[in-house]
Amino acid sequence: MITVGIDVGSISTKAALLDDEKFYYLLKPTGWSPRQAGLDCFTELLARGGYERQQVDFVVATGYGRITQPFASKVVTEITCHARGANHLVSDASLVIDIGGQDSKVIRVDGQGRVLDFVMNDKCAAGTGRFLQVMGAALGVEVSELSELARGRSPVTLNSMCAVFAESEVIGLLAAGREKGEIVAGLFQSISRRIASMAQRLAVPQKVVFTGGVALNEGMRERLQRELGAEVVAPVDCQYAGAIGAAILARDFLSRKN
Ligand code: ADP
C-alpha cells in the first residue's frame, strides 16, 4: 500500500510518501500558488522515488492550502495531522507544540496520536516562524543562522509583542549598539514565553514534542525548554510532522475502506 500526505503550508509545502513502513520526503517553498506548490511537490516526490501516479492508493492533503489540491483523495485539518505525525515521531508524545510559518498550536494527544484538546494562535504573527523571518531580515541573517548567533547570549528584554512594533524595536536596539546574538536570544525568549502561556492552558507534562519548521532552531528548543520547565524534544523530521500524519491517516482511511 502506498499513500502520500501533502502539507501545504504558508511558507513551505511538504510531501511524505509512505511505502509499507518506509517514508520518503520532499519540501518546496509554497510561493504564491499553493495549488501549484502541492502539485509540484507531489509530482517531484513520485519522480524521485521512481513511482507512477497510479501506484499511489490514497492522498491526504492538509495545511492552509489543503483545499486547493485536485489530486487529494481527502482533506484533513492540520491539528489532526500534526497530532498523528508527532505520535509517529515520538511514540509517547502527549503534548505537541507546533510552530509553523503563520500559526502556532499546542495539541494534547492520546497514545494513538488522536487529538484530545488544542489551543491555537493564527491571529497574530508574533510567536510564528514568519516573525523570526522578518526579524532575521531586519538583522541581515537567515533563519537557519539565528540559533548559532544566540548561543550562550543573554536575552535582551523585548517590550513589543506585535511583529510590526518588534521589528522597529529590533532596529532601535541595533542602532543602540546591542549585539545581534542578544537580540535573537531576546526574540527566542519572547516567542517561548508566549507559547509557554498557551501550553500552560492545557497543563504541561514532563516531556513535550516540538514540531514545525521553527523546531529546527536549536536555540528555540532550548529556550522553550527553560520557559516550560519540561523536556522539549524536536525530532529530526519535525518540519514533516503534518505530512507524515497525513500519509498515515491516508493509510488508515484505506484500511477502513477495504
Ligand atoms: P508552514 O507549514 O506554515 O509553511 P513550516 O512548519 O514549514 O511552516 O515552518 C516555516 C518556518 O520554519 C519558517 O518561517 C522559519 O521560521 C522556520 N525555518 C525553516 N527552515 C529553518 C531552518 N533551517 N532553521 C531554522 N528555522 C527554519
PDB file of N, CA and C in Angstrom, residues 91-175:
ATOM      1  N   SER A  91       6.805   8.263  20.100  1.00  0.00           N
ATOM      2  CA  SER A  91       5.644   7.406  20.384  1.00  0.00           C
ATOM      3  C   SER A  91       4.936   7.741  21.707  1.00  0.00           C
ATOM      4  N   ASP A  92       5.668   8.329  22.682  1.00  0.00           N
ATOM      5  CA  ASP A  92       4.980   8.651  23.945  1.00  0.00           C
ATOM      6  C   ASP A  92       4.596  10.138  24.022  1.00  0.00           C
ATOM      7  N   ALA A  93       4.438  10.771  22.862  1.00  0.00           N
ATOM      8  CA  ALA A  93       4.052  12.190  22.846  1.00  0.00           C
ATOM      9  C   ALA A  93       2.689  12.381  23.515  1.00  0.00           C
ATOM     10  N   SER A  94       2.597  13.354  24.431  1.00  0.00           N
ATOM     11  CA  SER A  94       1.272  13.647  24.998  1.00  0.00           C
ATOM     12  C   SER A  94       0.920  15.127  24.813  1.00  0.00           C
ATOM     13  N   LEU A  95       1.950  15.974  24.645  1.00  0.00           N
ATOM     14  CA  LEU A  95       1.684  17.380  24.342  1.00  0.00           C
ATOM     15  C   LEU A  95       2.603  17.795  23.187  1.00  0.00           C
ATOM     16  N   VAL A  96       1.988  18.341  22.145  1.00  0.00           N
ATOM     17  CA  VAL A  96       2.742  18.714  20.947  1.00  0.00           C
ATOM     18  C   VAL A  96       2.667  20.222  20.763  1.00  0.00           C
ATOM     19  N   ILE A  97       3.831  20.838  20.554  1.00  0.00           N
ATOM     20  CA  ILE A  97       3.862  22.266  20.217  1.00  0.00           C
ATOM     21  C   ILE A  97       4.321  22.364  18.778  1.00  0.00           C
ATOM     22  N   ASP A  98       3.483  22.919  17.926  1.00  0.00           N
ATOM     23  CA  ASP A  98       3.849  23.066  16.524  1.00  0.00           C
ATOM     24  C   ASP A  98       3.946  24.553  16.206  1.00  0.00           C
ATOM     25  N   ILE A  99       5.120  24.988  15.741  1.00  0.00           N
ATOM     26  CA  ILE A  99       5.252  26.388  15.315  1.00  0.00           C
ATOM     27  C   ILE A  99       5.639  26.398  13.844  1.00  0.00           C
ATOM     28  N   GLY A 100       4.688  26.850  13.035  1.00  0.00           N
ATOM     29  CA  GLY A 100       4.906  26.907  11.589  1.00  0.00           C
ATOM     30  C   GLY A 100       5.111  28.340  11.149  1.00  0.00           C
ATOM     31  N   GLY A 101       4.866  28.599   9.879  1.00  0.00           N
ATOM     32  CA  GLY A 101       5.115  29.915   9.316  1.00  0.00           C
ATOM     33  C   GLY A 101       4.133  30.970   9.779  1.00  0.00           C
ATOM     34  N   GLN A 102       2.851  30.616   9.866  1.00  0.00           N
ATOM     35  CA  GLN A 102       1.893  31.670  10.211  1.00  0.00           C
ATOM     36  C   GLN A 102       0.964  31.330  11.366  1.00  0.00           C
ATOM     37  N   ASP A 103       1.222  30.227  12.022  1.00  0.00           N
ATOM     38  CA  ASP A 103       0.448  29.966  13.236  1.00  0.00           C
ATOM     39  C   ASP A 103       1.258  29.118  14.208  1.00  0.00           C
ATOM     40  N   SER A 104       0.756  29.043  15.422  1.00  0.00           N
ATOM     41  CA  SER A 104       1.371  28.152  16.405  1.00  0.00           C
ATOM     42  C   SER A 104       0.237  27.435  17.123  1.00  0.00           C
ATOM     43  N   LYS A 105       0.464  26.168  17.451  1.00  0.00           N
ATOM     44  CA  LYS A 105      -0.587  25.401  18.120  1.00  0.00           C
ATOM     45  C   LYS A 105       0.006  24.493  19.188  1.00  0.00           C
ATOM     46  N   VAL A 106      -0.780  24.277  20.222  1.00  0.00           N
ATOM     47  CA  VAL A 106      -0.409  23.329  21.268  1.00  0.00           C
ATOM     48  C   VAL A 106      -1.518  22.277  21.267  1.00  0.00           C
ATOM     49  N   ILE A 107      -1.128  21.006  21.141  1.00  0.00           N
ATOM     50  CA  ILE A 107      -2.135  19.943  20.990  1.00  0.00           C
ATOM     51  C   ILE A 107      -1.903  18.861  22.042  1.00  0.00           C
ATOM     52  N   ARG A 108      -2.941  18.535  22.754  1.00  0.00           N
ATOM     53  CA  ARG A 108      -2.859  17.394  23.689  1.00  0.00           C
ATOM     54  C   ARG A 108      -3.336  16.160  22.939  1.00  0.00           C
ATOM     55  N   VAL A 109      -2.503  15.104  22.962  1.00  0.00           N
ATOM     56  CA  VAL A 109      -2.826  13.907  22.174  1.00  0.00           C
ATOM     57  C   VAL A 109      -2.882  12.665  23.065  1.00  0.00           C
ATOM     58  N   ASP A 110      -3.609  11.658  22.583  1.00  0.00           N
ATOM     59  CA  ASP A 110      -3.625  10.387  23.334  1.00  0.00           C
ATOM     60  C   ASP A 110      -2.531   9.463  22.778  1.00  0.00           C
ATOM     61  N   GLY A 111      -2.453   8.262  23.288  1.00  0.00           N
ATOM     62  CA  GLY A 111      -1.389   7.317  22.923  1.00  0.00           C
ATOM     63  C   GLY A 111      -1.433   6.872  21.470  1.00  0.00           C
ATOM     64  N   GLN A 112      -2.560   7.134  20.785  1.00  0.00           N
ATOM     65  CA  GLN A 112      -2.654   6.779  19.356  1.00  0.00           C
ATOM     66  C   GLN A 112      -2.492   8.018  18.463  1.00  0.00           C
ATOM     67  N   GLY A 113      -2.138   9.142  19.067  1.00  0.00           N
ATOM     68  CA  GLY A 113      -1.958  10.354  18.274  1.00  0.00           C
ATOM     69  C   GLY A 113      -3.269  11.020  17.902  1.00  0.00           C
ATOM     70  N   ARG A 114      -4.331  10.743  18.690  1.00  0.00           N
ATOM     71  CA  ARG A 114      -5.615  11.419  18.430  1.00  0.00           C
ATOM     72  C   ARG A 114      -5.689  12.685  19.282  1.00  0.00           C
ATOM     73  N   VAL A 115      -6.360  13.695  18.730  1.00  0.00           N
ATOM     74  CA  VAL A 115      -6.427  14.994  19.406  1.00  0.00           C
ATOM     75  C   VAL A 115      -7.388  14.933  20.592  1.00  0.00           C
ATOM     76  N   LEU A 116      -6.915  15.366  21.769  1.00  0.00           N
ATOM     77  CA  LEU A 116      -7.801  15.441  22.937  1.00  0.00           C
ATOM     78  C   LEU A 116      -8.242  16.881  23.170  1.00  0.00           C
ATOM     79  N   ASP A 117      -7.321  17.811  22.883  1.00  0.00           N
ATOM     80  CA  ASP A 117      -7.610  19.226  23.114  1.00  0.00           C
ATOM     81  C   ASP A 117      -6.544  20.055  22.389  1.00  0.00           C
ATOM     82  N   PHE A 118      -6.828  21.284  22.088  1.00  0.00           N
ATOM     83  CA  PHE A 118      -5.784  22.119  21.488  1.00  0.00           C
ATOM     84  C   PHE A 118      -6.042  23.607  21.721  1.00  0.00           C
ATOM     85  N   VAL A 119      -4.945  24.381  21.605  1.00  0.00           N
ATOM     86  CA  VAL A 119      -5.011  25.839  21.655  1.00  0.00           C
ATOM     87  C   VAL A 119      -4.246  26.315  20.431  1.00  0.00           C
ATOM     88  N   MET A 120      -4.783  27.325  19.756  1.00  0.00           N
ATOM     89  CA  MET A 120      -4.128  27.759  18.525  1.00  0.00           C
ATOM     90  C   MET A 120      -4.036  29.280  18.453  1.00  0.00           C
ATOM     91  N   ASN A 121      -2.905  29.771  17.937  1.00  0.00           N
ATOM     92  CA  ASN A 121      -2.798  31.193  17.611  1.00  0.00           C
ATOM     93  C   ASN A 121      -2.598  31.325  16.109  1.00  0.00           C
ATOM     94  N   ASP A 122      -3.639  31.791  15.415  1.00  0.00           N
ATOM     95  CA  ASP A 122      -3.481  32.038  13.983  1.00  0.00           C
ATOM     96  C   ASP A 122      -3.924  33.459  13.641  1.00  0.00           C
ATOM     97  N   LYS A 123      -3.954  34.302  14.702  1.00  0.00           N
ATOM     98  CA  LYS A 123      -4.444  35.665  14.503  1.00  0.00           C
ATOM     99  C   LYS A 123      -3.299  36.673  14.473  1.00  0.00           C
ATOM    100  N   CYS A 124      -2.171  36.281  15.054  1.00  0.00           N
ATOM    101  CA  CYS A 124      -1.124  37.258  15.276  1.00  0.00           C
ATOM    102  C   CYS A 124       0.225  36.669  14.882  1.00  0.00           C
ATOM    103  N   ALA A 125       1.044  37.470  14.172  1.00  0.00           N
ATOM    104  CA  ALA A 125       2.326  36.952  13.650  1.00  0.00           C
ATOM    105  C   ALA A 125       3.337  36.659  14.755  1.00  0.00           C
ATOM    106  N   ALA A 126       3.210  37.352  15.914  1.00  0.00           N
ATOM    107  CA  ALA A 126       4.163  37.100  16.994  1.00  0.00           C
ATOM    108  C   ALA A 126       4.021  35.643  17.429  1.00  0.00           C
ATOM    109  N   GLY A 127       5.127  34.969  17.640  1.00  0.00           N
ATOM    110  CA  GLY A 127       5.053  33.559  18.035  1.00  0.00           C
ATOM    111  C   GLY A 127       4.939  32.636  16.843  1.00  0.00           C
ATOM    112  N   THR A 128       5.346  33.096  15.661  1.00  0.00           N
ATOM    113  CA  THR A 128       5.326  32.226  14.472  1.00  0.00           C
ATOM    114  C   THR A 128       6.684  32.279  13.763  1.00  0.00           C
ATOM    115  N   GLY A 129       6.852  31.376  12.781  1.00  0.00           N
ATOM    116  CA  GLY A 129       8.084  31.340  12.003  1.00  0.00           C
ATOM    117  C   GLY A 129       8.274  32.598  11.169  1.00  0.00           C
ATOM    118  N   ARG A 130       7.161  33.159  10.696  1.00  0.00           N
ATOM    119  CA  ARG A 130       7.225  34.383   9.889  1.00  0.00           C
ATOM    120  C   ARG A 130       7.845  35.522  10.713  1.00  0.00           C
ATOM    121  N   PHE A 131       7.488  35.573  11.987  1.00  0.00           N
ATOM    122  CA  PHE A 131       8.032  36.584  12.900  1.00  0.00           C
ATOM    123  C   PHE A 131       9.568  36.482  12.906  1.00  0.00           C
ATOM    124  N   LEU A 132      10.082  35.251  13.011  1.00  0.00           N
ATOM    125  CA  LEU A 132      11.538  35.062  13.013  1.00  0.00           C
ATOM    126  C   LEU A 132      12.144  35.437  11.660  1.00  0.00           C
ATOM    127  N   GLN A 133      11.420  35.166  10.572  1.00  0.00           N
ATOM    128  CA  GLN A 133      11.932  35.537   9.249  1.00  0.00           C
ATOM    129  C   GLN A 133      12.045  37.059   9.106  1.00  0.00           C
ATOM    130  N   VAL A 134      10.996  37.767   9.575  1.00  0.00           N
ATOM    131  CA  VAL A 134      11.002  39.234   9.494  1.00  0.00           C
ATOM    132  C   VAL A 134      12.154  39.801  10.342  1.00  0.00           C
ATOM    133  N   MET A 135      12.315  39.228  11.539  1.00  0.00           N
ATOM    134  CA  MET A 135      13.387  39.715  12.427  1.00  0.00           C
ATOM    135  C   MET A 135      14.762  39.358  11.859  1.00  0.00           C
ATOM    136  N   GLY A 136      14.871  38.178  11.254  1.00  0.00           N
ATOM    137  CA  GLY A 136      16.132  37.770  10.615  1.00  0.00           C
ATOM    138  C   GLY A 136      16.493  38.766   9.518  1.00  0.00           C
ATOM    139  N   ALA A 137      15.480  39.176   8.722  1.00  0.00           N
ATOM    140  CA  ALA A 137      15.731  40.134   7.641  1.00  0.00           C
ATOM    141  C   ALA A 137      16.208  41.475   8.229  1.00  0.00           C
ATOM    142  N   ALA A 138      15.588  41.898   9.335  1.00  0.00           N
ATOM    143  CA  ALA A 138      15.997  43.162   9.961  1.00  0.00           C
ATOM    144  C   ALA A 138      17.445  43.075  10.475  1.00  0.00           C
ATOM    145  N   LEU A 139      17.844  41.869  10.876  1.00  0.00           N
ATOM    146  CA  LEU A 139      19.202  41.677  11.412  1.00  0.00           C
ATOM    147  C   LEU A 139      20.202  41.293  10.307  1.00  0.00           C
ATOM    148  N   GLY A 140      19.678  41.057   9.101  1.00  0.00           N
ATOM    149  CA  GLY A 140      20.551  40.678   7.980  1.00  0.00           C
ATOM    150  C   GLY A 140      21.060  39.252   8.066  1.00  0.00           C
ATOM    151  N   VAL A 141      20.273  38.348   8.668  1.00  0.00           N
ATOM    152  CA  VAL A 141      20.700  36.938   8.755  1.00  0.00           C
ATOM    153  C   VAL A 141      19.559  35.997   8.337  1.00  0.00           C
ATOM    154  N   GLU A 142      19.938  34.788   7.931  1.00  0.00           N
ATOM    155  CA  GLU A 142      18.957  33.761   7.571  1.00  0.00           C
ATOM    156  C   GLU A 142      18.388  33.136   8.848  1.00  0.00           C
ATOM    157  N   VAL A 143      17.172  32.573   8.747  1.00  0.00           N
ATOM    158  CA  VAL A 143      16.588  31.910   9.942  1.00  0.00           C
ATOM    159  C   VAL A 143      17.475  30.758  10.425  1.00  0.00           C
ATOM    160  N   SER A 144      18.154  30.099   9.463  1.00  0.00           N
ATOM    161  CA  SER A 144      18.999  28.961   9.834  1.00  0.00           C
ATOM    162  C   SER A 144      20.243  29.395  10.619  1.00  0.00           C
ATOM    163  N   GLU A 145      20.534  30.711  10.636  1.00  0.00           N
ATOM    164  CA  GLU A 145      21.720  31.205  11.364  1.00  0.00           C
ATOM    165  C   GLU A 145      21.378  31.736  12.755  1.00  0.00           C
ATOM    166  N   LEU A 146      20.089  31.850  13.054  1.00  0.00           N
ATOM    167  CA  LEU A 146      19.671  32.513  14.298  1.00  0.00           C
ATOM    168  C   LEU A 146      20.173  31.793  15.551  1.00  0.00           C
ATOM    169  N   SER A 147      20.045  30.462  15.518  1.00  0.00           N
ATOM    170  CA  SER A 147      20.415  29.665  16.687  1.00  0.00           C
ATOM    171  C   SER A 147      21.866  29.877  17.087  1.00  0.00           C
ATOM    172  N   GLU A 148      22.748  29.812  16.098  1.00  0.00           N
ATOM    173  CA  GLU A 148      24.182  29.949  16.343  1.00  0.00           C
ATOM    174  C   GLU A 148      24.496  31.331  16.922  1.00  0.00           C
ATOM    175  N   LEU A 149      23.816  32.351  16.370  1.00  0.00           N
ATOM    176  CA  LEU A 149      24.039  33.726  16.841  1.00  0.00           C
ATOM    177  C   LEU A 149      23.687  33.879  18.322  1.00  0.00           C
ATOM    178  N   ALA A 150      22.604  33.191  18.717  1.00  0.00           N
ATOM    179  CA  ALA A 150      22.081  33.379  20.083  1.00  0.00           C
ATOM    180  C   ALA A 150      22.789  32.501  21.112  1.00  0.00           C
ATOM    181  N   ARG A 151      23.589  31.553  20.632  1.00  0.00           N
ATOM    182  CA  ARG A 151      24.208  30.575  21.544  1.00  0.00           C
ATOM    183  C   ARG A 151      25.003  31.266  22.666  1.00  0.00           C
ATOM    184  N   GLY A 152      24.625  30.958  23.905  1.00  0.00           N
ATOM    185  CA  GLY A 152      25.348  31.469  25.075  1.00  0.00           C
ATOM    186  C   GLY A 152      25.124  32.950  25.361  1.00  0.00           C
ATOM    187  N   ARG A 153      24.215  33.602  24.629  1.00  0.00           N
ATOM    188  CA  ARG A 153      23.995  35.040  24.846  1.00  0.00           C
ATOM    189  C   ARG A 153      22.820  35.268  25.798  1.00  0.00           C
ATOM    190  N   SER A 154      22.935  36.345  26.583  1.00  0.00           N
ATOM    191  CA  SER A 154      21.822  36.693  27.476  1.00  0.00           C
ATOM    192  C   SER A 154      20.767  37.443  26.667  1.00  0.00           C
ATOM    193  N   PRO A 155      19.499  37.081  26.829  1.00  0.00           N
ATOM    194  CA  PRO A 155      18.467  37.746  26.033  1.00  0.00           C
ATOM    195  C   PRO A 155      18.222  39.195  26.448  1.00  0.00           C
ATOM    196  N   VAL A 156      18.077  40.085  25.466  1.00  0.00           N
ATOM    197  CA  VAL A 156      17.601  41.433  25.793  1.00  0.00           C
ATOM    198  C   VAL A 156      16.096  41.309  26.030  1.00  0.00           C
ATOM    199  N   THR A 157      15.550  42.218  26.801  1.00  0.00           N
ATOM    200  CA  THR A 157      14.097  42.186  27.003  1.00  0.00           C
ATOM    201  C   THR A 157      13.436  42.971  25.880  1.00  0.00           C
ATOM    202  N   LEU A 158      12.537  42.301  25.185  1.00  0.00           N
ATOM    203  CA  LEU A 158      11.784  42.979  24.120  1.00  0.00           C
ATOM    204  C   LEU A 158      10.418  43.356  24.672  1.00  0.00           C
ATOM    205  N   ASN A 159      10.050  44.598  24.487  1.00  0.00           N
ATOM    206  CA  ASN A 159       8.784  45.060  25.066  1.00  0.00           C
ATOM    207  C   ASN A 159       7.601  44.866  24.133  1.00  0.00           C
ATOM    208  N   SER A 160       7.879  44.833  22.818  1.00  0.00           N
ATOM    209  CA  SER A 160       6.766  44.766  21.859  1.00  0.00           C
ATOM    210  C   SER A 160       6.417  43.327  21.520  1.00  0.00           C
ATOM    211  N   MET A 161       5.181  42.979  21.678  1.00  0.00           N
ATOM    212  CA  MET A 161       4.722  41.642  21.297  1.00  0.00           C
ATOM    213  C   MET A 161       4.307  41.630  19.829  1.00  0.00           C
ATOM    214  N   CYS A 162       3.864  42.767  19.333  1.00  0.00           N
ATOM    215  CA  CYS A 162       3.399  42.842  17.946  1.00  0.00           C
ATOM    216  C   CYS A 162       4.595  42.784  16.996  1.00  0.00           C
ATOM    217  N   ALA A 163       4.462  41.983  15.929  1.00  0.00           N
ATOM    218  CA  ALA A 163       5.575  41.784  14.995  1.00  0.00           C
ATOM    219  C   ALA A 163       6.045  43.100  14.379  1.00  0.00           C
ATOM    220  N   VAL A 164       5.089  43.987  14.068  1.00  0.00           N
ATOM    221  CA  VAL A 164       5.451  45.245  13.417  1.00  0.00           C
ATOM    222  C   VAL A 164       6.257  46.127  14.370  1.00  0.00           C
ATOM    223  N   PHE A 165       5.771  46.251  15.629  1.00  0.00           N
ATOM    224  CA  PHE A 165       6.490  47.094  16.586  1.00  0.00           C
ATOM    225  C   PHE A 165       7.811  46.434  16.995  1.00  0.00           C
ATOM    226  N   ALA A 166       7.803  45.104  17.084  1.00  0.00           N
ATOM    227  CA  ALA A 166       9.030  44.396  17.486  1.00  0.00           C
ATOM    228  C   ALA A 166      10.132  44.623  16.456  1.00  0.00           C
ATOM    229  N   GLU A 167       9.748  44.714  15.183  1.00  0.00           N
ATOM    230  CA  GLU A 167      10.756  44.953  14.137  1.00  0.00           C
ATOM    231  C   GLU A 167      11.409  46.331  14.357  1.00  0.00           C
ATOM    232  N   SER A 168      10.577  47.343  14.640  1.00  0.00           N
ATOM    233  CA  SER A 168      11.143  48.672  14.907  1.00  0.00           C
ATOM    234  C   SER A 168      12.019  48.628  16.150  1.00  0.00           C
ATOM    235  N   GLU A 169      11.581  47.862  17.148  1.00  0.00           N
ATOM    236  CA  GLU A 169      12.354  47.783  18.387  1.00  0.00           C
ATOM    237  C   GLU A 169      13.724  47.152  18.124  1.00  0.00           C
ATOM    238  N   VAL A 170      13.731  46.093  17.294  1.00  0.00           N
ATOM    239  CA  VAL A 170      14.982  45.411  16.963  1.00  0.00           C
ATOM    240  C   VAL A 170      15.925  46.373  16.232  1.00  0.00           C
ATOM    241  N   ILE A 171      15.384  47.145  15.301  1.00  0.00           N
ATOM    242  CA  ILE A 171      16.207  48.108  14.562  1.00  0.00           C
ATOM    243  C   ILE A 171      16.778  49.157  15.539  1.00  0.00           C
ATOM    244  N   GLY A 172      15.943  49.576  16.483  1.00  0.00           N
ATOM    245  CA  GLY A 172      16.375  50.534  17.507  1.00  0.00           C
ATOM    246  C   GLY A 172      17.484  49.950  18.388  1.00  0.00           C
ATOM    247  N   LEU A 173      17.350  48.676  18.752  1.00  0.00           N
ATOM    248  CA  LEU A 173      18.359  48.025  19.605  1.00  0.00           C
ATOM    249  C   LEU A 173      19.699  47.931  18.870  1.00  0.00           C
ATOM    250  N   LEU A 174      19.626  47.620  17.567  1.00  0.00           N
ATOM    251  CA  LEU A 174      20.857  47.547  16.763  1.00  0.00           C
ATOM    252  C   LEU A 174      21.532  48.929  16.732  1.00  0.00           C
ATOM    253  N   ALA A 175      20.702  49.946  16.532  1.00  0.00           N
ATOM    254  CA  ALA A 175      21.234  51.317  16.463  1.00  0.00           C
ATOM    255  C   ALA A 175      21.852  51.720  17.802  1.00  0.00           C
TER     256      ALA A 175
END
